[in-house]
PDB file of C-alpha atoms in Angstrom:
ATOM      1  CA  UNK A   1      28.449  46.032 -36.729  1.00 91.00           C
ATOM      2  CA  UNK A   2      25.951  46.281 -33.981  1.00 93.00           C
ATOM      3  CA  UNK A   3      24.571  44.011 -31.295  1.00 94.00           C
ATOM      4  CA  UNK A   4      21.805  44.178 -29.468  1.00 95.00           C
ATOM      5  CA  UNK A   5      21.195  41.600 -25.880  1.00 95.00           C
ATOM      6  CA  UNK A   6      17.511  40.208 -26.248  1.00 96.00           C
ATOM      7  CA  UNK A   7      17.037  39.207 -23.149  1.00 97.00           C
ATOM      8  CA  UNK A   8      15.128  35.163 -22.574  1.00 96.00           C
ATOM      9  CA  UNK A   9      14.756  35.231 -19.489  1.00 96.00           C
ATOM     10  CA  UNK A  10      16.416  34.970 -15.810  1.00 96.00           C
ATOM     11  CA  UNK A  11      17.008  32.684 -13.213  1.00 95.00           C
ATOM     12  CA  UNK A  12      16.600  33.987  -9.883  1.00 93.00           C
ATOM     13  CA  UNK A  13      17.715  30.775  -8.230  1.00 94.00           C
ATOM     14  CA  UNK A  14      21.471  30.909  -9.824  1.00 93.00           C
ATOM     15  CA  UNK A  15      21.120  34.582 -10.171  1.00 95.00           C
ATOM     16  CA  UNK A  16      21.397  34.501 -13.807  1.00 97.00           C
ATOM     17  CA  UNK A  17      20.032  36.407 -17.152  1.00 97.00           C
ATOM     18  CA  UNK A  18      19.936  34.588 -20.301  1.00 97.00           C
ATOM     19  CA  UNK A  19      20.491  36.334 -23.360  1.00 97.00           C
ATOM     20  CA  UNK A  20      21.151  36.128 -27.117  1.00 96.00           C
ATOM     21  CA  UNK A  21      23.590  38.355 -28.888  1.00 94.00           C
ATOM     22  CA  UNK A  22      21.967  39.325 -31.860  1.00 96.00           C
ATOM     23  CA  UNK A  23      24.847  41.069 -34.649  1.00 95.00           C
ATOM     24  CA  UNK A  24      23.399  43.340 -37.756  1.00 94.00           C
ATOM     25  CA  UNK A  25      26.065  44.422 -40.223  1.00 93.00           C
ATOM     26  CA  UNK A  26      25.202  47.836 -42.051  1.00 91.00           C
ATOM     27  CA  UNK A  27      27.093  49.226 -44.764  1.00 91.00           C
ATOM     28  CA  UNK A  28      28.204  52.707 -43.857  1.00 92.00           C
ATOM     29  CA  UNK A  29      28.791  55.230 -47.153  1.00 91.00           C
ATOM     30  CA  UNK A  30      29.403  57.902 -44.676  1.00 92.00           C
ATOM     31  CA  UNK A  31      32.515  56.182 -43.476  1.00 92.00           C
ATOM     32  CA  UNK A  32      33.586  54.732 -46.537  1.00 91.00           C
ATOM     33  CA  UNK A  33      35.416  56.206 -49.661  1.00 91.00           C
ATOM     34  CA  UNK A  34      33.265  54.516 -51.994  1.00 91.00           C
ATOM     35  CA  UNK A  35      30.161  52.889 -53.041  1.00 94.00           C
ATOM     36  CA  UNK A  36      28.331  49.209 -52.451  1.00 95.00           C
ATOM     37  CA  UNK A  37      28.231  49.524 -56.221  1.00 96.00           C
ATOM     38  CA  UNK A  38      31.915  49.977 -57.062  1.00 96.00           C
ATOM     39  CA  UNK A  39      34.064  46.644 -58.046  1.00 97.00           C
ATOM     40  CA  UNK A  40      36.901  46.015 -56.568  1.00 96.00           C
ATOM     41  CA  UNK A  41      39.822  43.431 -57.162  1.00 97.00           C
ATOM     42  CA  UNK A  42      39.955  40.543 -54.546  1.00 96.00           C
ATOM     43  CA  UNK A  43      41.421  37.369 -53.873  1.00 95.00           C
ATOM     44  CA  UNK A  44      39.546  34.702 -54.568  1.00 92.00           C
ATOM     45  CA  UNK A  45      38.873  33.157 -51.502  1.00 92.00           C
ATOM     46  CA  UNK A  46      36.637  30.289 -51.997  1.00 89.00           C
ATOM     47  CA  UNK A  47      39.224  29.212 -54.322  1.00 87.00           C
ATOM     48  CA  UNK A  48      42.422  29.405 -51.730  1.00 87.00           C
ATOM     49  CA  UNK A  49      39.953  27.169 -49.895  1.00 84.00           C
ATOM     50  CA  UNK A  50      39.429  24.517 -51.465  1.00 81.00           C
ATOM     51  CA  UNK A  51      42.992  24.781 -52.669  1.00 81.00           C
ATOM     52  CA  UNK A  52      43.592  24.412 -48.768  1.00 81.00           C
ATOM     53  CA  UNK A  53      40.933  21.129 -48.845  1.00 76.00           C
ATOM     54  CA  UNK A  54      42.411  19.678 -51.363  1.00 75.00           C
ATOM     55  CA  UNK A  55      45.758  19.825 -50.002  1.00 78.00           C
ATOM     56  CA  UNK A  56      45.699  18.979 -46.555  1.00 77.00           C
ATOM     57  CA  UNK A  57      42.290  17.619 -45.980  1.00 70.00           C
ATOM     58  CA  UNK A  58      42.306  15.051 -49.125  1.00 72.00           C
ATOM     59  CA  UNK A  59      43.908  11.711 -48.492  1.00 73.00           C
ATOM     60  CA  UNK A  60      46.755  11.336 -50.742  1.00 77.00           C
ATOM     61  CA  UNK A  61      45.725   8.481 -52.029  1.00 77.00           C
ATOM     62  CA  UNK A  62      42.701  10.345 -53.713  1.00 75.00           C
ATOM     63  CA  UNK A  63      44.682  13.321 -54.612  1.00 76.00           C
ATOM     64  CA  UNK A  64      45.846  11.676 -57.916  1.00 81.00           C
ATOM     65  CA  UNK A  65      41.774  11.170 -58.978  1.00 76.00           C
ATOM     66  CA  UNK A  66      41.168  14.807 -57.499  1.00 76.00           C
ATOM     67  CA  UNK A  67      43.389  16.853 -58.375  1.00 78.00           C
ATOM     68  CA  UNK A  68      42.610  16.306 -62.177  1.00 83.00           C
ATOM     69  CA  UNK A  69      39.063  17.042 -61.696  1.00 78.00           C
ATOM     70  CA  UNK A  70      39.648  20.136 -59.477  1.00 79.00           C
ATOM     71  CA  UNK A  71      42.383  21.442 -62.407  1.00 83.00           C
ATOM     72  CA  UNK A  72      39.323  20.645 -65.080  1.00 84.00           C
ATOM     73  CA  UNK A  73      36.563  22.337 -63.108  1.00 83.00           C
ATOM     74  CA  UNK A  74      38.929  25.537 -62.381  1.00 85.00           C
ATOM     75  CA  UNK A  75      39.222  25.921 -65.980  1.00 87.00           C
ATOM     76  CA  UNK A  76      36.028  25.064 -67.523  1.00 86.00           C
ATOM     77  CA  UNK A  77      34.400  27.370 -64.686  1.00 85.00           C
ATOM     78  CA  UNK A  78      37.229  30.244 -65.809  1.00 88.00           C
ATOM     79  CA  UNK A  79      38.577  30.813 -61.987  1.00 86.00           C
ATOM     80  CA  UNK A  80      41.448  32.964 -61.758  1.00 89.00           C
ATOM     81  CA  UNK A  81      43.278  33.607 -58.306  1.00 90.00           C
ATOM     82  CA  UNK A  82      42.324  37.023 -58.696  1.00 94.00           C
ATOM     83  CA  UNK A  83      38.377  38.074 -58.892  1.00 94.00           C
ATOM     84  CA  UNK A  84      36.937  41.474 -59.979  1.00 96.00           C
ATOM     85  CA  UNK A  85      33.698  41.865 -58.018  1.00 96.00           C
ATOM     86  CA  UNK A  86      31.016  44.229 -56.501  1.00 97.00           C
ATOM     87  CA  UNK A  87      31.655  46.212 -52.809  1.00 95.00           C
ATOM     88  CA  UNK A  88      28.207  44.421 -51.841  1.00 96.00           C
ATOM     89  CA  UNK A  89      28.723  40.566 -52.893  1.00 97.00           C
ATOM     90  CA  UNK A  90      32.369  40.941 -51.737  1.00 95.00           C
ATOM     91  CA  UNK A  91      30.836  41.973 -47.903  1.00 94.00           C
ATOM     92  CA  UNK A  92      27.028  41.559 -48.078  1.00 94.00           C
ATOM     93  CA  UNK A  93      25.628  39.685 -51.236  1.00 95.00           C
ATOM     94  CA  UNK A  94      28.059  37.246 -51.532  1.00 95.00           C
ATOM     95  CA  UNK A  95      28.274  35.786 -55.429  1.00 94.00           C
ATOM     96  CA  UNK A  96      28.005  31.849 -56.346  1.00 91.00           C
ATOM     97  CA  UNK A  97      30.665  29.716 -56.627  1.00 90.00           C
ATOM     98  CA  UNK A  98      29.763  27.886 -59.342  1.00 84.00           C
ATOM     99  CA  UNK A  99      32.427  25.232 -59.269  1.00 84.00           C
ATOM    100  CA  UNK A 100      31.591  23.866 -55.633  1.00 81.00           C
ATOM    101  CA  UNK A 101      27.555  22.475 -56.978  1.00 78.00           C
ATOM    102  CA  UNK A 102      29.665  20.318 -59.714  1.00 80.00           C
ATOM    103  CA  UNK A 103      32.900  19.566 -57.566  1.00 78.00           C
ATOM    104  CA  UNK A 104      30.534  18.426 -54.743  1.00 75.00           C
ATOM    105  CA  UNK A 105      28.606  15.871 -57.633  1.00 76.00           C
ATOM    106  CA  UNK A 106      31.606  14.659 -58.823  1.00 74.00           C
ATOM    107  CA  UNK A 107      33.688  13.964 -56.209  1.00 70.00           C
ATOM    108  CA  UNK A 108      31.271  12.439 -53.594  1.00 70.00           C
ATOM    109  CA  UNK A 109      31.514   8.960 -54.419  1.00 70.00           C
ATOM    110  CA  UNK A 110      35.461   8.880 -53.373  1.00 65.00           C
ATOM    111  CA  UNK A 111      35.385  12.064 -51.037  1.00 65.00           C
ATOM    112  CA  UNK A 112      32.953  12.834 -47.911  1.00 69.00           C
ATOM    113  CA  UNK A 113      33.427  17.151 -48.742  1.00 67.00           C
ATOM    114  CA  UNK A 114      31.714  19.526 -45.865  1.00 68.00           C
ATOM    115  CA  UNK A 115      29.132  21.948 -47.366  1.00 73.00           C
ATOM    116  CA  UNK A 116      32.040  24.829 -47.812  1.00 76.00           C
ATOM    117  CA  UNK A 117      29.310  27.670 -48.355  1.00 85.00           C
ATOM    118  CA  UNK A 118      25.685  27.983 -47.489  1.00 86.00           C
ATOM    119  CA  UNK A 119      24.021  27.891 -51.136  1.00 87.00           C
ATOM    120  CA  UNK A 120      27.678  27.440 -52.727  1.00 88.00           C
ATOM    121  CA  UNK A 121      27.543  31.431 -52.241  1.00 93.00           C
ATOM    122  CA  UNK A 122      30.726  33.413 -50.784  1.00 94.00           C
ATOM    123  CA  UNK A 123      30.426  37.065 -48.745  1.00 95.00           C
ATOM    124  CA  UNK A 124      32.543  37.890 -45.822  1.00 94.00           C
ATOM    125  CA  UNK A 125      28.891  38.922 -43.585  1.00 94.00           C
ATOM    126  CA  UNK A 126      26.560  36.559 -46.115  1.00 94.00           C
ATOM    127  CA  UNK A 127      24.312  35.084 -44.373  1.00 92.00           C
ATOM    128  CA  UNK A 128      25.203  36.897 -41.053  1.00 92.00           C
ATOM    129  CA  UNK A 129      22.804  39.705 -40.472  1.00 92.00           C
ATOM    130  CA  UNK A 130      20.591  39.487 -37.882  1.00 92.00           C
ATOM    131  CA  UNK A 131      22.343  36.508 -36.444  1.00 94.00           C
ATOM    132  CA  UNK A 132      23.194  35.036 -33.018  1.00 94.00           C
ATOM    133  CA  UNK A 133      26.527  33.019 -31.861  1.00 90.00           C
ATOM    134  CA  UNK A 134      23.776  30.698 -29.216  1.00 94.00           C
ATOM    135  CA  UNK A 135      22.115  31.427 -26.237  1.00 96.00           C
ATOM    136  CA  UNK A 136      24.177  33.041 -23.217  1.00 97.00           C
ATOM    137  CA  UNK A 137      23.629  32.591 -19.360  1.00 97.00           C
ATOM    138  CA  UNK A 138      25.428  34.925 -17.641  1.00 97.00           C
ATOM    139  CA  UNK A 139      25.669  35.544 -13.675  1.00 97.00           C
ATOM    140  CA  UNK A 140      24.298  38.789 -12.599  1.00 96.00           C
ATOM    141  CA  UNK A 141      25.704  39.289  -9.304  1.00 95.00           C
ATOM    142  CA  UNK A 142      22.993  39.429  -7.258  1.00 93.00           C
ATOM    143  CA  UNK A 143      24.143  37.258  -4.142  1.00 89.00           C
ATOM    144  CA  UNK A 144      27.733  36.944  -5.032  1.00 92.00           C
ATOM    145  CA  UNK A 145      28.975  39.766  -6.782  1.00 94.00           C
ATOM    146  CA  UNK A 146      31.925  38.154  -7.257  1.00 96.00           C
ATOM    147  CA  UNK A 147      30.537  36.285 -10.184  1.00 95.00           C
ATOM    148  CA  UNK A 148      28.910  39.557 -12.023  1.00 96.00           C
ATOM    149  CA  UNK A 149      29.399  39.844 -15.800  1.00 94.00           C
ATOM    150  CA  UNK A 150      30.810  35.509 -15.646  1.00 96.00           C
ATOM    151  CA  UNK A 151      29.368  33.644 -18.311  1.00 97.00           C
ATOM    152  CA  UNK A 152      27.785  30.174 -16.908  1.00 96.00           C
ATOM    153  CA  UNK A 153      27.225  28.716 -19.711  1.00 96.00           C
ATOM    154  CA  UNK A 154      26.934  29.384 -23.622  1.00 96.00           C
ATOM    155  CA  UNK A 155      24.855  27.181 -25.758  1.00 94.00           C
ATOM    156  CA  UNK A 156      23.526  25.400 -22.571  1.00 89.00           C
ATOM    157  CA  UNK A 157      27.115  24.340 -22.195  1.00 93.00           C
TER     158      UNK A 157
END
């Protein structure tokens, strides 16, 4: 990971900088015993999560019209607990979950489900790179140096 502070702007009067944080994730072969390439055995996150949804997040009086449907879906769409896949869609690629487009379609007129992956698509930095966590404003210390290195606010909050 790396981060770089682009810099908005400052604010003399409050004796602030404003920044964003932007993150880059880089695969490094140099420090790694293998390949993007090689496949690797995982568990099957997306799964465990909406295991997790439809556990504790379902009302119970749905469960008995869910549950069925989930136990279909996991079958027709093959999903094991354990998934072979690539170095790269595991951390950078991500691969689709297939289930969650159909799951979504047919549970939505009992269940209100959040959008559990951008483009139904799992990777632990997918989506990530080059991103920011919101805008900081952080007090510089000129006039109080008390205050130097104190965030005022963080997403204009």
């Amino acid at each position: 990971q790396s981060r770089k502070k682009e810099i908005i702007g400052w604010d003399e009067k409050q004796g602030t900088v404003q920044y964003k944080d932007v993150k880059t994730y880089v695969f490094q072969p140099d420090l790694s015993v293998g390949t993007q390439e090689e496949m690797v055995y995982v568990v099957n996150a997306p799964l465990l999560g909406i295991a997790k949804i439809a556990t504790e997040k379902i009302s119970r009086i749905i469960q008995p019209l869910f549950m069925p449907i989930l136990s279909s879906l996991l079958k027709h769409y093959k999903e094991e607990l354990i998934v072979k896949r690539m170095v790269r869609q595991i951390l950078f690629d991500g691969y689709e979950v297939r289930l969650l487009k159909d799951l979504s379609r047919l549970v939505q007129p009992f269940v209100k489900l959040p959008q559990l992956l951008p483009n139904n698509t799992f990777g632990l930095f997918y989506g990530k790179n080059d991103t920011t966590s919101g805008i900081f404003s952080v007090f510089t210390g000129i006039g109080d140096s008390s205050k130097f290195t104190i965030v005022n606010t963080w997403k204009n909050k």
